Amino acid sequence: GGAIWKTVTNNTKYLSNYRNQPKVSSGSAGGGIQSNMALVGTTDNQVYAFGYNVSGQYNDSSTPTAVTVPTRLALPTGVSYVKKFMTSGHGAISICIIGSDDNAYCRGYNSAAATGIPGLWAQVKLSVGLKVYDVVFTGWNTDTMCVQAGLNALQAQAYCIGSNSNGQFGVGTTTGLAISSTASAFQLPGGLYAQKIYAQDNFTCVKASDNNLYCAGQSDYGQIASTVSTNVMVPVKYNLPAMGSVARTPKDVLMEYDGGSDKIFVLAN
């Protein structure tokens, strides 16, 4: 019911000071050698944070290092509530949100490609007039953040910033982008729109409006392409086995990182 919080220290349970506040509606957390953080969304579309704060991902400074009581997240100027939020996952110390103004913002750890800024919100730069409908933020050894954005939800594209070490932006290069740069558009075949974005560390897949999955990035074990390649820099269609004479289409995707080997599982019709 949104009243109980649990810490990883000694497996101790605590009764939240916010039990009379709006109830919990969603959550996002990341844990690892470098980070242990938790974000909790409430039914009034606010976000409360607790855990690791060494990079100022929760407030406008890096203190306290440990936020031990759920604390309401200070939002960017002009943003009154949060539509969606994410942490960057295991081994990374950043967060991203979609604000009430339909823009995406990030803060926290300044990785090699600078997907976050310590203690400050940075807006993800897109062409004028585009609204953000979804955000996917992944981190393990790298930080890559992609948004689904467009003039409307049915005509959206995927745009990425951060690390592009294996060509996961799908733009034909391995050059990363800082959050101060305009995000790059994932190169789907002509005329297609992005319906859903999936990402895990070194590769990105986009479900397109033709109901096919297109992927770019690391494929050293053939995860996304029929041939083995470290860098698949131009998106390729993910080939599913046919069901007799009927072509299968993807319904959902699970990506997993396990000890240096990315895996992808596709649920198909």
C-alpha positions as a LaTeX table, in Angstrom:
\begin{tabular}{lrrr}
\hline
Residue & $x$ (\AA) & $y$ (\AA) & $z$ (\AA) \\
\hline
Gly1 & 0.00 & 0.00 & 0.00 \\
Gly2 & 2.97 & 2.34 & $-0.24$ \\
Ala3 & 3.64 & 2.52 & 3.50 \\
Ile4 & 6.56 & 0.12 & 3.92 \\
Trp5 & 10.11 & 0.75 & 2.76 \\
Lys6 & 12.86 & $-1.84$ & 2.94 \\
Thr7 & 16.61 & $-1.34$ & 3.06 \\
Val8 & 19.30 & $-3.80$ & 2.03 \\
Thr9 & 21.18 & $-3.20$ & 5.29 \\
Asn10 & 20.62 & $-6.09$ & 7.70 \\
Asn11 & 17.36 & $-6.84$ & 5.90 \\
Thr12 & 15.64 & $-4.31$ & 8.16 \\
Lys13 & 12.15 & $-3.01$ & 7.42 \\
Tyr14 & 11.11 & 0.55 & 8.20 \\
Leu15 & 7.72 & 2.21 & 8.35 \\
Ser16 & 7.81 & 5.19 & 6.02 \\
Asn17 & 7.30 & 8.71 & 7.32 \\
Tyr18 & 5.15 & 9.23 & 4.23 \\
Arg19 & 2.44 & 6.69 & 5.02 \\
Asn20 & $-0.24$ & 9.41 & 4.96 \\
Gln21 & 0.98 & 10.79 & 1.63 \\
Pro22 & $-0.10$ & 9.59 & $-1.84$ \\
Lys23 & 0.45 & 5.86 & $-2.30$ \\
Val24 & 3.18 & 4.23 & $-4.33$ \\
Ser25 & 2.36 & 3.74 & $-8.01$ \\
Ser26 & 5.68 & 2.64 & $-9.57$ \\
Gly27 & 9.39 & 2.23 & $-8.95$ \\
Ser28 & 12.85 & 2.01 & $-10.49$ \\
Ala29 & 16.05 & 0.80 & $-8.84$ \\
Gly30 & 19.64 & $-0.03$ & $-9.59$ \\
Gly31 & 22.25 & $-1.82$ & $-7.52$ \\
Gly32 & 25.88 & $-2.76$ & $-7.99$ \\
Ile33 & 29.49 & $-2.11$ & $-7.08$ \\
Gln34 & 29.17 & 1.58 & $-7.90$ \\
Ser35 & 25.57 & 2.31 & $-7.03$ \\
Asn36 & 22.56 & 1.37 & $-4.95$ \\
Met37 & 19.62 & 3.63 & $-5.58$ \\
Ala38 & 15.84 & 3.51 & $-5.52$ \\
Leu39 & 13.17 & 5.81 & $-6.92$ \\
Val40 & 9.50 & 5.47 & $-6.02$ \\
Gly41 & 6.66 & 7.16 & $-7.89$ \\
Thr42 & 3.48 & 8.17 & $-6.11$ \\
Thr43 & $-0.09$ & 8.56 & $-7.30$ \\
Asp44 & 0.29 & 12.35 & $-7.43$ \\
Asn45 & 3.04 & 11.89 & $-10.07$ \\
Gln46 & 5.91 & 12.86 & $-7.80$ \\
Val47 & 9.09 & 10.84 & $-7.19$ \\
Tyr48 & 10.76 & 9.98 & $-3.87$ \\
Ala49 & 14.37 & 8.83 & $-3.75$ \\
Phe50 & 16.65 & 7.05 & $-1.32$ \\
Gly51 & 20.04 & 5.37 & $-1.46$ \\
Tyr52 & 23.37 & 6.32 & $-3.04$ \\
Asn53 & 23.82 & 10.05 & $-3.78$ \\
Val54 & 27.54 & 10.39 & $-4.42$ \\
Ser55 & 26.94 & 12.02 & $-7.82$ \\
Gly56 & 24.10 & 14.31 & $-6.82$ \\
Gln57 & 21.50 & 12.25 & $-8.63$ \\
Tyr58 & 18.85 & 13.02 & $-5.99$ \\
Asn59 & 19.45 & 16.66 & $-5.11$ \\
Asp60 & 21.45 & 19.73 & $-6.09$ \\
Ser61 & 24.57 & 18.56 & $-4.27$ \\
Ser62 & 26.34 & 15.28 & $-3.61$ \\
Thr63 & 25.49 & 15.38 & 0.09 \\
Pro64 & 24.47 & 13.47 & 1.98 \\
Thr65 & 26.23 & 10.56 & 0.27 \\
Ala66 & 23.51 & 8.24 & 1.57 \\
Val67 & 19.88 & 9.36 & 1.48 \\
Thr68 & 18.37 & 7.09 & 4.13 \\
Val69 & 14.82 & 8.46 & 4.23 \\
Pro70 & 12.65 & 8.67 & 1.09 \\
Thr71 & 13.03 & 12.27 & $-0.07$ \\
Arg72 & 10.96 & 14.03 & $-2.70$ \\
Leu73 & 12.96 & 14.62 & $-5.85$ \\
Ala74 & 13.51 & 18.26 & $-6.76$ \\
Leu75 & 12.26 & 18.70 & $-10.32$ \\
Pro76 & 13.67 & 20.84 & $-13.15$ \\
Thr77 & 12.47 & 24.43 & $-13.41$ \\
Gly78 & 9.04 & 24.56 & $-15.02$ \\
Val79 & 8.26 & 20.88 & $-14.39$ \\
Ser80 & 5.39 & 20.31 & $-11.95$ \\
Tyr81 & 5.16 & 16.52 & $-12.07$ \\
Val82 & 6.83 & 13.44 & $-13.58$ \\
Lys83 & 5.29 & 11.27 & $-16.29$ \\
Lys84 & 8.00 & 8.58 & $-16.23$ \\
Phe85 & 11.35 & 8.01 & $-14.52$ \\
Met86 & 14.25 & 5.56 & $-14.71$ \\
Thr87 & 17.61 & 4.82 & $-13.17$ \\
Ser88 & 20.41 & 3.74 & $-15.44$ \\
Gly89 & 20.66 & 0.36 & $-13.76$ \\
His90 & 23.55 & $-1.68$ & $-12.43$ \\
Gly91 & 26.90 & 0.06 & $-12.19$ \\
Ala92 & 25.71 & 3.54 & $-13.18$ \\
Ile93 & 24.68 & 6.52 & $-11.10$ \\
Ser94 & 22.22 & 8.56 & $-13.13$ \\
Ile95 & 18.48 & 9.12 & $-13.46$ \\
Cys96 & 16.25 & 10.38 & $-16.27$ \\
Ile97 & 12.65 & 11.60 & $-16.24$ \\
Ile98 & 9.92 & 12.72 & $-18.61$ \\
Gly99 & 8.53 & 15.93 & $-17.17$ \\
Ser100 & 5.08 & 17.51 & $-17.31$ \\
Asp101 & 6.35 & 19.61 & $-20.25$ \\
Asp102 & 6.93 & 16.45 & $-22.35$ \\
Asn103 & 10.71 & 16.87 & $-22.28$ \\
Ala104 & 13.32 & 14.41 & $-20.99$ \\
Tyr105 & 15.84 & 15.40 & $-18.31$ \\
Cys106 & 18.84 & 13.59 & $-16.79$ \\
Arg107 & 21.16 & 14.14 & $-13.84$ \\
Gly108 & 23.85 & 12.31 & $-11.90$ \\
Tyr109 & 27.06 & 10.57 & $-12.92$ \\
Asn110 & 29.07 & 12.19 & $-15.71$ \\
Ser111 & 30.14 & 9.13 & $-17.69$ \\
Ala112 & 32.51 & 9.16 & $-20.66$ \\
Ala113 & 29.64 & 10.30 & $-22.84$ \\
Ala114 & 28.04 & 12.52 & $-20.17$ \\
Thr115 & 24.47 & 11.25 & $-20.01$ \\
Gly116 & 24.12 & 13.00 & $-16.68$ \\
Ile117 & 25.41 & 16.11 & $-14.94$ \\
Pro118 & 26.29 & 15.91 & $-11.22$ \\
Gly119 & 23.76 & 17.76 & $-9.12$ \\
Leu120 & 22.03 & 19.47 & $-12.06$ \\
Trp121 & 19.22 & 18.60 & $-14.42$ \\
Ala122 & 20.13 & 18.63 & $-18.12$ \\
Gln123 & 17.44 & 18.58 & $-20.79$ \\
Val124 & 17.82 & 16.07 & $-23.62$ \\
Lys125 & 18.07 & 18.17 & $-26.76$ \\
Leu126 & 15.66 & 17.38 & $-29.61$ \\
Ser127 & 14.31 & 19.26 & $-32.61$ \\
Val128 & 11.80 & 21.99 & $-31.73$ \\
Gly129 & 8.25 & 20.75 & $-31.24$ \\
Leu130 & 9.00 & 17.10 & $-30.50$ \\
Lys131 & 7.34 & 15.54 & $-27.46$ \\
Val132 & 8.92 & 12.69 & $-25.49$ \\
Tyr133 & 6.68 & 9.67 & $-24.98$ \\
Asp134 & 9.11 & 7.13 & $-23.53$ \\
Val135 & 12.62 & 6.95 & $-22.11$ \\
Val136 & 14.95 & 3.94 & $-21.95$ \\
Phe137 & 18.13 & 4.30 & $-19.94$ \\
Thr138 & 20.69 & 1.53 & $-19.59$ \\
Gly139 & 23.95 & 1.26 & $-17.73$ \\
Trp140 & 26.50 & $-1.40$ & $-16.88$ \\
Asn141 & 29.85 & $-0.58$ & $-18.34$ \\
Thr142 & 28.30 & 2.15 & $-20.49$ \\
Asp143 & 25.49 & 4.69 & $-20.23$ \\
Thr144 & 23.16 & 5.03 & $-23.19$ \\
Met145 & 19.81 & 6.80 & $-23.04$ \\
Cys146 & 17.19 & 6.76 & $-25.81$ \\
Val147 & 13.84 & 8.51 & $-26.04$ \\
Gln148 & 10.79 & 7.91 & $-28.19$ \\
Ala149 & 9.80 & 11.35 & $-29.43$ \\
Gly150 & 7.76 & 12.92 & $-32.18$ \\
Leu151 & 5.07 & 15.41 & $-33.09$ \\
Asn152 & 2.63 & 12.72 & $-31.92$ \\
Ala153 & 2.93 & 9.21 & $-30.48$ \\
Leu154 & 2.07 & 7.47 & $-33.77$ \\
Gln155 & 4.78 & 9.28 & $-35.73$ \\
Ala156 & 7.65 & 9.05 & $-33.27$ \\
Gln157 & 11.30 & 8.11 & $-33.75$ \\
Ala158 & 14.02 & 6.88 & $-31.40$ \\
Tyr159 & 16.75 & 9.36 & $-30.43$ \\
Cys160 & 19.86 & 8.46 & $-28.40$ \\
Ile161 & 22.66 & 10.14 & $-26.43$ \\
Gly162 & 25.50 & 8.89 & $-24.25$ \\
Ser163 & 27.80 & 5.99 & $-25.04$ \\
Asn164 & 27.83 & 4.64 & $-28.59$ \\
Ser165 & 30.85 & 2.36 & $-28.18$ \\
Asn166 & 29.36 & $-0.47$ & $-30.24$ \\
Gly167 & 27.24 & 1.58 & $-32.63$ \\
Gln168 & 24.08 & 1.15 & $-30.54$ \\
Phe169 & 22.76 & 4.56 & $-31.70$ \\
Gly170 & 22.13 & 2.97 & $-35.08$ \\
Val171 & 23.56 & 5.93 & $-37.01$ \\
Gly172 & 26.53 & 4.27 & $-38.75$ \\
Thr173 & 29.27 & 5.38 & $-36.33$ \\
Thr174 & 30.59 & 4.62 & $-32.83$ \\
Thr175 & 30.85 & 8.27 & $-31.80$ \\
Gly176 & 29.07 & 9.07 & $-28.54$ \\
Leu177 & 27.15 & 12.23 & $-27.71$ \\
Ala178 & 27.16 & 14.34 & $-24.55$ \\
Ile179 & 23.81 & 15.46 & $-23.21$ \\
Ser180 & 24.68 & 18.98 & $-24.38$ \\
Ser181 & 24.46 & 17.70 & $-27.98$ \\
Thr182 & 21.30 & 17.11 & $-30.02$ \\
Ala183 & 20.28 & 13.46 & $-29.77$ \\
Ser184 & 20.81 & 11.24 & $-32.83$ \\
Ala185 & 17.90 & 9.57 & $-34.62$ \\
Phe186 & 18.05 & 5.76 & $-34.82$ \\
Gln187 & 18.04 & 4.99 & $-38.55$ \\
Leu188 & 14.96 & 2.92 & $-39.23$ \\
Pro189 & 14.19 & 2.02 & $-42.86$ \\
Gly190 & 12.45 & 4.84 & $-44.71$ \\
Gly191 & 8.89 & 5.64 & $-43.73$ \\
Leu192 & 8.87 & 3.63 & $-40.50$ \\
Tyr193 & 8.17 & 4.97 & $-37.02$ \\
Ala194 & 9.38 & 3.81 & $-33.61$ \\
Gln195 & 6.72 & 2.10 & $-31.48$ \\
Lys196 & 8.91 & 0.80 & $-28.65$ \\
Ile197 & 12.59 & 1.01 & $-27.66$ \\
Tyr198 & 14.58 & $-1.74$ & $-25.93$ \\
Ala199 & 18.18 & $-1.30$ & $-24.76$ \\
Gln200 & 20.82 & $-3.14$ & $-22.74$ \\
Asp201 & 24.33 & $-1.83$ & $-22.28$ \\
Asn202 & 25.82 & $-2.31$ & $-25.74$ \\
Phe203 & 22.88 & $-2.72$ & $-28.09$ \\
Thr204 & 19.54 & $-1.12$ & $-28.89$ \\
Cys205 & 16.46 & $-2.55$ & $-30.59$ \\
Val206 & 13.43 & $-0.63$ & $-31.84$ \\
Lys207 & 10.06 & $-2.14$ & $-32.66$ \\
Ala208 & 8.93 & $-0.30$ & $-35.75$ \\
Ser209 & 5.55 & 0.50 & $-37.27$ \\
Asp210 & 5.89 & $-2.47$ & $-39.66$ \\
Asn211 & 5.83 & $-4.72$ & $-36.55$ \\
Asn212 & 9.44 & $-5.78$ & $-37.04$ \\
Leu213 & 12.38 & $-5.35$ & $-34.69$ \\
Tyr214 & 15.48 & $-3.45$ & $-35.84$ \\
Cys215 & 18.69 & $-3.61$ & $-33.81$ \\
Ala216 & 22.15 & $-2.05$ & $-33.68$ \\
Gly217 & 25.21 & $-2.43$ & $-31.46$ \\
Gln218 & 27.15 & $-5.38$ & $-30.11$ \\
Ser219 & 26.55 & $-8.72$ & $-31.80$ \\
Asp220 & 29.75 & $-10.58$ & $-30.88$ \\
Tyr221 & 27.73 & $-13.75$ & $-30.29$ \\
Gly222 & 25.15 & $-13.10$ & $-32.97$ \\
Gln223 & 22.64 & $-11.58$ & $-30.53$ \\
Ile224 & 21.07 & $-9.19$ & $-33.02$ \\
Ala225 & 22.40 & $-10.14$ & $-36.46$ \\
Ser226 & 22.78 & $-13.34$ & $-38.46$ \\
Thr227 & 26.52 & $-12.72$ & $-38.60$ \\
Val228 & 28.90 & $-12.25$ & $-35.66$ \\
Ser229 & 30.16 & $-8.68$ & $-35.41$ \\
Thr230 & 31.44 & $-6.51$ & $-32.56$ \\
Asn231 & 29.87 & $-3.36$ & $-33.99$ \\
Val232 & 26.62 & $-3.41$ & $-35.98$ \\
Met233 & 26.39 & 0.33 & $-36.60$ \\
Val234 & 23.47 & 0.38 & $-39.04$ \\
Pro235 & 20.20 & $-1.16$ & $-37.75$ \\
Val236 & 19.41 & $-4.64$ & $-39.05$ \\
Lys237 & 16.10 & $-6.47$ & $-39.01$ \\
Tyr238 & 15.93 & $-9.07$ & $-36.26$ \\
Asn239 & 15.10 & $-12.31$ & $-38.07$ \\
Leu240 & 12.58 & $-14.56$ & $-36.35$ \\
Pro241 & 11.99 & $-18.12$ & $-37.58$ \\
Ala242 & 8.83 & $-18.48$ & $-39.67$ \\
Met243 & 5.83 & $-20.46$ & $-38.44$ \\
Gly244 & 5.26 & $-22.55$ & $-41.51$ \\
Ser245 & 4.40 & $-20.05$ & $-44.23$ \\
Val246 & 3.47 & $-17.36$ & $-41.69$ \\
Ala247 & 6.07 & $-14.79$ & $-40.60$ \\
Arg248 & 6.38 & $-14.22$ & $-36.87$ \\
Thr249 & 6.35 & $-10.72$ & $-35.41$ \\
Pro250 & 7.82 & $-9.63$ & $-32.05$ \\
Lys251 & 5.47 & $-8.90$ & $-29.15$ \\
Asp252 & 7.97 & $-8.15$ & $-26.38$ \\
Val253 & 11.72 & $-8.19$ & $-25.75$ \\
Leu254 & 13.84 & $-9.09$ & $-22.73$ \\
Met255 & 17.49 & $-8.06$ & $-22.67$ \\
Glu256 & 19.94 & $-9.37$ & $-20.10$ \\
Tyr257 & 23.55 & $-8.69$ & $-19.21$ \\
Asp258 & 25.45 & $-11.55$ & $-17.60$ \\
Gly259 & 29.18 & $-11.45$ & $-16.97$ \\
Gly260 & 30.19 & $-9.80$ & $-20.23$ \\
Ser261 & 27.74 & $-11.53$ & $-22.56$ \\
Asp262 & 24.61 & $-9.64$ & $-23.58$ \\
Lys263 & 21.56 & $-11.77$ & $-24.34$ \\
Ile264 & 18.28 & $-11.00$ & $-26.05$ \\
Phe265 & 15.03 & $-12.94$ & $-25.80$ \\
Val266 & 12.11 & $-12.14$ & $-28.10$ \\
Leu267 & 8.51 & $-13.12$ & $-27.41$ \\
Ala268 & 6.82 & $-13.58$ & $-30.79$ \\
Asn269 & 3.32 & $-14.41$ & $-31.98$ \\
\hline
\end{tabular}
